[in-house]
Structure formats: C-alpha cells, structure tokens
CSV table of C-alpha atoms and ligand atoms in Angstrom, one decimal:
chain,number,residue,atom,x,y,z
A,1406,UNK,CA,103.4,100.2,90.1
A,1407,UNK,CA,100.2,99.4,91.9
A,1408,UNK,CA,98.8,96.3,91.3
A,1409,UNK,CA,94.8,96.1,89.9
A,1410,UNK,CA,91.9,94.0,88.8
A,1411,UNK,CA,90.4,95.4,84.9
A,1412,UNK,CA,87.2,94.5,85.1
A,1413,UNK,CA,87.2,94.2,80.9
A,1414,UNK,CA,82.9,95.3,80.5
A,1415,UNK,CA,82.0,93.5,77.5
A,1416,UNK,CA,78.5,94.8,77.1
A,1417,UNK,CA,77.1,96.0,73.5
A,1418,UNK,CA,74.7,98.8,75.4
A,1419,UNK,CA,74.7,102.0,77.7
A,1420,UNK,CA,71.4,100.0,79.8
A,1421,UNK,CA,73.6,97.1,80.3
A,1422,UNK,CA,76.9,98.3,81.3
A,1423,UNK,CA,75.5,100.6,83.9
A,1424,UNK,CA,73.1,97.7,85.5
A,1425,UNK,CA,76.3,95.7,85.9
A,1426,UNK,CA,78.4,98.5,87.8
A,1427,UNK,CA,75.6,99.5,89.9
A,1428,UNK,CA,75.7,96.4,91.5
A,1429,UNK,CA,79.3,97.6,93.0
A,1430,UNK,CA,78.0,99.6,96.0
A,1431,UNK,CA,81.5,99.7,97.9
A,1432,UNK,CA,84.2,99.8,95.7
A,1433,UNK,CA,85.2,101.2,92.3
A,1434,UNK,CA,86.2,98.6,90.2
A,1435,UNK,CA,89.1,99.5,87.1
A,1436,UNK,CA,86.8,99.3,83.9
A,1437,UNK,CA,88.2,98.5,80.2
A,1438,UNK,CA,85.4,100.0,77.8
A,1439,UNK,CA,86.2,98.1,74.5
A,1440,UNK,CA,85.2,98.4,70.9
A,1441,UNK,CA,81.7,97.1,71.0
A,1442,UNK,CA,80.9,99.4,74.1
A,1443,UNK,CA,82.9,102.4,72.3
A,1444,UNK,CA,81.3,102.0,68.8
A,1445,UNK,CA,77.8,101.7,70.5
A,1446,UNK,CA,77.7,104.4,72.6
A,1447,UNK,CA,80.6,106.9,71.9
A,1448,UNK,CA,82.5,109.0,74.0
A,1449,UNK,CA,79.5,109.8,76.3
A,1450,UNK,CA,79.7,106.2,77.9
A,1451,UNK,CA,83.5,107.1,78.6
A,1452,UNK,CA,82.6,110.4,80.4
A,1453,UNK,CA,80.1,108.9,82.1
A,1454,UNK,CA,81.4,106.1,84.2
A,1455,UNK,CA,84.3,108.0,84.5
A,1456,UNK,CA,81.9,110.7,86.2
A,1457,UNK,CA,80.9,107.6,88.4
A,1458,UNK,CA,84.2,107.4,89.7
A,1459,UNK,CA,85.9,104.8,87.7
A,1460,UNK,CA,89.2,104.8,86.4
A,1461,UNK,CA,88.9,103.3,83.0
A,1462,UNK,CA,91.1,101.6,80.3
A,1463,UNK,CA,89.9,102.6,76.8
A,1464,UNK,CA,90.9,99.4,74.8
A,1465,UNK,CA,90.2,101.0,71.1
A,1466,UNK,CA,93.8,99.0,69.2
A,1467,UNK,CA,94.5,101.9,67.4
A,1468,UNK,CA,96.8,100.8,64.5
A,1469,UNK,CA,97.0,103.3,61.1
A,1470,UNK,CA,99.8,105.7,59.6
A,1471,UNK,CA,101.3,107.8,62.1
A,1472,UNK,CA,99.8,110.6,61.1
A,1473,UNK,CA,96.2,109.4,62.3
A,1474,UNK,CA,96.9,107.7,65.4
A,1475,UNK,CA,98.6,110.8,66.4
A,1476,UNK,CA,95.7,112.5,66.0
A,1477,UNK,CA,93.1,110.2,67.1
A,1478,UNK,CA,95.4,110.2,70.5
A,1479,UNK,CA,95.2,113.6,70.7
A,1480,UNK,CA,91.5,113.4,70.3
A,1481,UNK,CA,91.4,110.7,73.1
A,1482,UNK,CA,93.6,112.6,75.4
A,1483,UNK,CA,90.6,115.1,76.1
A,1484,UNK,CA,88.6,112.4,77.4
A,1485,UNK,CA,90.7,111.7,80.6
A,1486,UNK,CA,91.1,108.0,80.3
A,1487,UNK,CA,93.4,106.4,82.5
A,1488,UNK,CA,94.9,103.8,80.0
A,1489,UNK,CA,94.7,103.1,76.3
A,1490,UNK,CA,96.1,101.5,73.4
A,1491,UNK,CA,97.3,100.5,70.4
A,1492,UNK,CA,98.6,97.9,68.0
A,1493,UNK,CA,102.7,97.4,68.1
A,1494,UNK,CA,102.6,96.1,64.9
A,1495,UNK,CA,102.2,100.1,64.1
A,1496,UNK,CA,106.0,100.0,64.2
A,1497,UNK,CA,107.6,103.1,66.3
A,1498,UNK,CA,106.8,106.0,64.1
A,1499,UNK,CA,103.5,105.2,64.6
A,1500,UNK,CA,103.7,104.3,68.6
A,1501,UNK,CA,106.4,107.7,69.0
A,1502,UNK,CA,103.3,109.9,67.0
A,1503,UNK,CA,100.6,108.2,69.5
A,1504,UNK,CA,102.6,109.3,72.7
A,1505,UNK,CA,103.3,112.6,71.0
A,1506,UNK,CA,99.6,112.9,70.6
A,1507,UNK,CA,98.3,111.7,73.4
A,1508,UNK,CA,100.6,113.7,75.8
A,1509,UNK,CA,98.9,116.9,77.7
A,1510,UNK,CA,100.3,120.2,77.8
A,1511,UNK,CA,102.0,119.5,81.4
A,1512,UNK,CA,104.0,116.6,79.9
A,1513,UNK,CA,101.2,114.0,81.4
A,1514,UNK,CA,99.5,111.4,79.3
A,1515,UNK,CA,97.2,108.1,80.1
A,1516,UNK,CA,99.1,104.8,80.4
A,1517,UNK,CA,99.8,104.0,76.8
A,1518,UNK,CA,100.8,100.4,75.9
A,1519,UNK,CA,101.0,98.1,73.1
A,1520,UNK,CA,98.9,94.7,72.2
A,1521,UNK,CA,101.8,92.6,71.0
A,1522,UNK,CA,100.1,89.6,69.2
A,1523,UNK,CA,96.9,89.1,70.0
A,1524,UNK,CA,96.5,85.6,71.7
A,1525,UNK,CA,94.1,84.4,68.8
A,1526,UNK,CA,96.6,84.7,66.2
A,1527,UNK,CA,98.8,81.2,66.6
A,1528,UNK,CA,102.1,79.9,65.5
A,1529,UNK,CA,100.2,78.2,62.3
A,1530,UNK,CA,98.1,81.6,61.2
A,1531,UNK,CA,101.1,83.5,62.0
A,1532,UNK,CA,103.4,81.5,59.1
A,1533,UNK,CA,100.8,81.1,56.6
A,1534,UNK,CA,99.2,84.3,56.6
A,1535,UNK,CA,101.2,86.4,57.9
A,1536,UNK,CA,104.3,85.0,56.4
A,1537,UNK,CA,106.2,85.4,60.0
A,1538,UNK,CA,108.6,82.8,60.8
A,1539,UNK,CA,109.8,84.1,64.0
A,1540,UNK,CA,108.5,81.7,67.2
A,1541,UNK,CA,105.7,83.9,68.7
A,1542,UNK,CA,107.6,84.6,72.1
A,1543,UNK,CA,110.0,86.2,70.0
A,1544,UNK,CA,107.9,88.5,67.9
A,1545,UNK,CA,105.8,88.9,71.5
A,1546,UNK,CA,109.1,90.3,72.9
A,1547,UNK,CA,110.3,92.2,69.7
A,1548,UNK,CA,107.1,93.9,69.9
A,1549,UNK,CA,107.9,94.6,73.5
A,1550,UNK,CA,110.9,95.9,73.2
A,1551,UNK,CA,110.0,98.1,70.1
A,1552,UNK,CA,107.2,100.1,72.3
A,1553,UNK,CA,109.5,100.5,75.4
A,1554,UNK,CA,111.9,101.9,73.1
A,1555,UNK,CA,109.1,103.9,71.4
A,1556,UNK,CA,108.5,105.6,75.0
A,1557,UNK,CA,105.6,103.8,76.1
A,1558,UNK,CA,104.4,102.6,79.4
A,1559,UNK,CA,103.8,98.7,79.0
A,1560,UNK,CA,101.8,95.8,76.9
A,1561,UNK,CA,98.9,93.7,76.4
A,1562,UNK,CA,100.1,90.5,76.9
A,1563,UNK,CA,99.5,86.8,77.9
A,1564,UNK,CA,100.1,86.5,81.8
A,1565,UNK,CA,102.4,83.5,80.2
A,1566,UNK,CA,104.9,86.1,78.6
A,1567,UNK,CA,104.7,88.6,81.7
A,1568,UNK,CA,107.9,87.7,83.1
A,1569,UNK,CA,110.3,87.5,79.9
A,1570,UNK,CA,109.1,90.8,79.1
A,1571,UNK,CA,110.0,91.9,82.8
A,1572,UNK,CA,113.2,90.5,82.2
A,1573,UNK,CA,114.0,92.3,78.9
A,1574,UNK,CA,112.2,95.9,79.1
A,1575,UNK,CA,112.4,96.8,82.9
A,1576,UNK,CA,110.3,95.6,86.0
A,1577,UNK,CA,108.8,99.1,85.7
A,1578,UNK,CA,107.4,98.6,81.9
A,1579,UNK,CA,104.0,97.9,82.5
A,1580,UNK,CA,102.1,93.8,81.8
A,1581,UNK,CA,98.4,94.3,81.3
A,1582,UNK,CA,97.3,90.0,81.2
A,1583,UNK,CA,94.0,89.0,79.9
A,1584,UNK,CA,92.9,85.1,80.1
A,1585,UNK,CA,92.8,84.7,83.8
A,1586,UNK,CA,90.8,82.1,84.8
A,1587,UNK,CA,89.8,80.8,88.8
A,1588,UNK,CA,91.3,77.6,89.4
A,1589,UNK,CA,88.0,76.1,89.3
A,1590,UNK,CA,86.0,78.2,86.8
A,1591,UNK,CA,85.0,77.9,83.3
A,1592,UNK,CA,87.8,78.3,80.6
A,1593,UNK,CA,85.6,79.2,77.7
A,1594,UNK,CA,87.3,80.4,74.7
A,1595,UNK,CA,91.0,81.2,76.0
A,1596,UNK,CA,93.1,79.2,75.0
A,1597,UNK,CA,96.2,79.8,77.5
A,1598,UNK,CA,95.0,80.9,80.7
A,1599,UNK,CA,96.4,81.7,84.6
A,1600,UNK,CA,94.8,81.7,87.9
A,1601,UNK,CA,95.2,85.6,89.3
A,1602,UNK,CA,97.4,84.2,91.8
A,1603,UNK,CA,99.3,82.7,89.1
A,1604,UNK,CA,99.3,86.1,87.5
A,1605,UNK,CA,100.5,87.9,90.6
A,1606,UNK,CA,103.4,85.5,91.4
A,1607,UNK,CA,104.6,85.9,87.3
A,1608,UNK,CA,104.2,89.8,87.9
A,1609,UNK,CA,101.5,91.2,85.8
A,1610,UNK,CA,100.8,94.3,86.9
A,1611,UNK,CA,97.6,94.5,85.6
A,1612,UNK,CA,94.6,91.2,84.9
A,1613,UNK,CA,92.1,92.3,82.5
A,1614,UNK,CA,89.0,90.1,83.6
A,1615,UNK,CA,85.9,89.8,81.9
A,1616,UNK,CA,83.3,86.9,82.0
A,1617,UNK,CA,84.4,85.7,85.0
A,1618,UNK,CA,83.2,88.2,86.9
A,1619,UNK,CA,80.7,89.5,83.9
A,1620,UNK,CA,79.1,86.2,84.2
A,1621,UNK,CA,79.4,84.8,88.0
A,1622,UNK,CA,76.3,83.9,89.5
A,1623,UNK,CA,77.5,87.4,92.3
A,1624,UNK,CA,79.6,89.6,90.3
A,1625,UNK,CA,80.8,91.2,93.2
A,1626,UNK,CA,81.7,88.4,95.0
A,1627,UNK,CA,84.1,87.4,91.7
A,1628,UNK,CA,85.6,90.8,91.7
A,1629,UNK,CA,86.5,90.5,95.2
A,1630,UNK,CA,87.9,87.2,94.7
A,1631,UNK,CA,90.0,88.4,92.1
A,1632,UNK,CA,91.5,91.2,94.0
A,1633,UNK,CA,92.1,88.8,96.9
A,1634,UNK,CA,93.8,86.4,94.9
A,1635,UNK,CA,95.6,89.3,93.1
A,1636,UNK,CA,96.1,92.1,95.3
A,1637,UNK,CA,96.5,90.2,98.6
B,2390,C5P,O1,85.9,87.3,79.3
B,2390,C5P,P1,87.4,87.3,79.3
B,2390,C5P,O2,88.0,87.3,80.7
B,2390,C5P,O3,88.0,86.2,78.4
B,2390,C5P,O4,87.8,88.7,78.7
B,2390,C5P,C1,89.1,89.1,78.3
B,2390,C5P,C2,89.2,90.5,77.8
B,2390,C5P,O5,90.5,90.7,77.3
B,2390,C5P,C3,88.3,90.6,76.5
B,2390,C5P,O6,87.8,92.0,76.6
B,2390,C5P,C4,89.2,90.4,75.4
B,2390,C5P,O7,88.8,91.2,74.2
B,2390,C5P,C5,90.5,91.0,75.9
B,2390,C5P,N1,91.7,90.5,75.3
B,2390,C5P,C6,92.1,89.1,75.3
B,2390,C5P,N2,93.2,88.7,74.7
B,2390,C5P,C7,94.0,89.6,74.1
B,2390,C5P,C8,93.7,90.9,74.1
B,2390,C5P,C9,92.5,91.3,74.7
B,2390,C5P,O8,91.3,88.3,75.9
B,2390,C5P,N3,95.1,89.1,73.6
C-alpha cells in the first residue's frame, strides 16, 4: 500500500479550490473533495480536477438503506474517483450493497472505506444520545471489523486507533487519519491529533490534511513538509 498525503480541500467554491491547486506547479497533490465542495459545485468539480491530474478522494459519508447507497455508488462509480465512502454505522447490508454498486464491470472499484465514529462524537454524546455503552475503541474497532468483513478496503480513523485496527483486520486493510497536526503548528478544533511522522511510525496509510496546509502562510511548502515527514 503506497503511502500518501490527502490534501482534504475545504473550500465552499469552484474559484477557490482551483486558485489553491494552481499554486502546485510540480507535483499533483491527493485531493479529498468533501460535502461543501460537492454540494456547491456537483460532479463537474470532480471531473474537473480530476482532468488536472489529481487523484481524488470523494468524502460524501454515504449512510441510507441499502438499496440507495447501492445505487448512489453505482452513480459515483462513473465518475472515476479514486477513493470514497461511507458511514459503518450503515451495518453490512448496507456496506456489501455499496461495494456491489460501486464495482465496474471488470471487477474494479475505487477504494471504498468506512468512517467509524467520527472523532466529534465523544464517550459522553455517545451514552446519552446515542445510548451506546461500549468504550469508543471498541465500537471504533467493531466498526472496523464489520466493513473488512463487509469486503471493503479500509477506514476513516483517528491516527490514534491506526494500529489496533492493523492489529485486528490485516496490515493490508487500509487507515485513512485525519487530525494531523506539525509539531509546532496550530491545533485548532481537533481534539486528538498526531504529527505525520507520528502517523507514519503508527502506520496510517493515508493522512487526510486540511488547514495545515490550506492555511500555511506557503501551501506548498506545508505539503512538502507533510510528505517529508510522511513519506520519507
Ligand atoms: O483542517 P483539518 O486538517 O482539521 O481537516 C481534516 C479533514 O478531515 C476535514 O475535511 C474533516 O472534515 C475531515 N475529518 C476529520 N475527522 C473525522 C473525519 C473527517 O477531521 N473523523
């Protein structure tokens, strides 16, 4: 599994995404287009920076009966991402019928993995609203376990859980890690973060990185950074 920097583009408009990545001359950074970017633009934005080159994580959380994730896959497939998702809180009906759906006629498909429990949701919310007792490492890994089993490639999750979920589903089941933070930068609303060398030595395969290289002062300069401290 090659190891890669997400550059996650946070940007509510076409104008604005485009100004960022035209400031990457040389290389052709991974890009996760999210829901803002998605809902704001469509599936032309998608076509588009892929035409530029990029290979592109389409970060949409699908979570809905089976039925209509396996179609909304199927609908996604034809647009040639290189990763998306879903929620594993779907359950495996769901995740088998988003595989089914999002798989080509030669047997290929996009990476397809599952956001576990997103990092906002804490051990408090999770008891008195959701009614889940569990310790969130263990739904975190449940979840896990539930979309490897399901057929898919990997999760979303904290670069913290990264190497449990190694150790349970396989070295080759996929760890896409947002919350990475440089040692010296600016934490801002993450509330557990890792350095990308932190992130490498744990084993995420993959760091999803937004404002710290949305916002630097020299984007490019962050990205490279990144990769350095990532990628080796
Ligand atoms: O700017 P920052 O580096 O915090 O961006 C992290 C990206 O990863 C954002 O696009 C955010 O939505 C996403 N993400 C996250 N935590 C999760 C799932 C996704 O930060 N659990």
């Amino acid at each position: 599994m090659g190891k890669d920097v997400i550059i996650a583009c946070d940007f509510a408009d076409k104008e604005s995404v485009l100004a960022f990545l035209d400031k990457f001359t040389e290389e052709k950074p991974f890009v996760k287009i999210g829901m803002e970017l998605f809902y704001a633009e469509g599936p032309a934005i998608v076509r588009e920076i892929k035409a530029r080159g990029h290979k592109i994580f389409l970060d949409l959380k699908c979570h809905d009966i089976p039925n209509t994730v396996k179609k909304t896959m199927n609908v996604l497939s034809r647009l040639d991402v290189d990763m998306t998702n879903l929620h594993a809180a779907g359950a495996s009906a769901m995740m088998k019928g988003a595989l089914e759906g999002l798989t080509r006629p030669d047997g290929t498909h996009p990476i397809l993995i599952a956001v576990t429990q997103l990092t906002s949701t804490d051990q408090e919310t999770m008891t008195s609203e959701l009614l889940i007792d569990r310790p969130v490492a263990d739904v975190v890994l449940s979840y896990a376990k539930n979309a490897a089993a399901s057929g898919l490639d990997g999760v979303v999750c904290s670069p913290l859980e990264a190497g449990i979920v190694h150790e349970n589903c396989g070295k080759n089941f996929i760890t896409v890690t947002p919350g990475v933070r440089f040692a010296d930068g600016d934490v801002g609303d993450q509330k557990r973060v890792m350095t990308p060398a932190a992130a490498k030595e744990i084993g995420s395969d993959y760091i999803v990185v937004g404002r710290p290289i949305t916002a630097a002062a020299d984007p490019v300069a962050a990205y490279r950074r990144c990769v350095a401290e990532f990628v080796g």
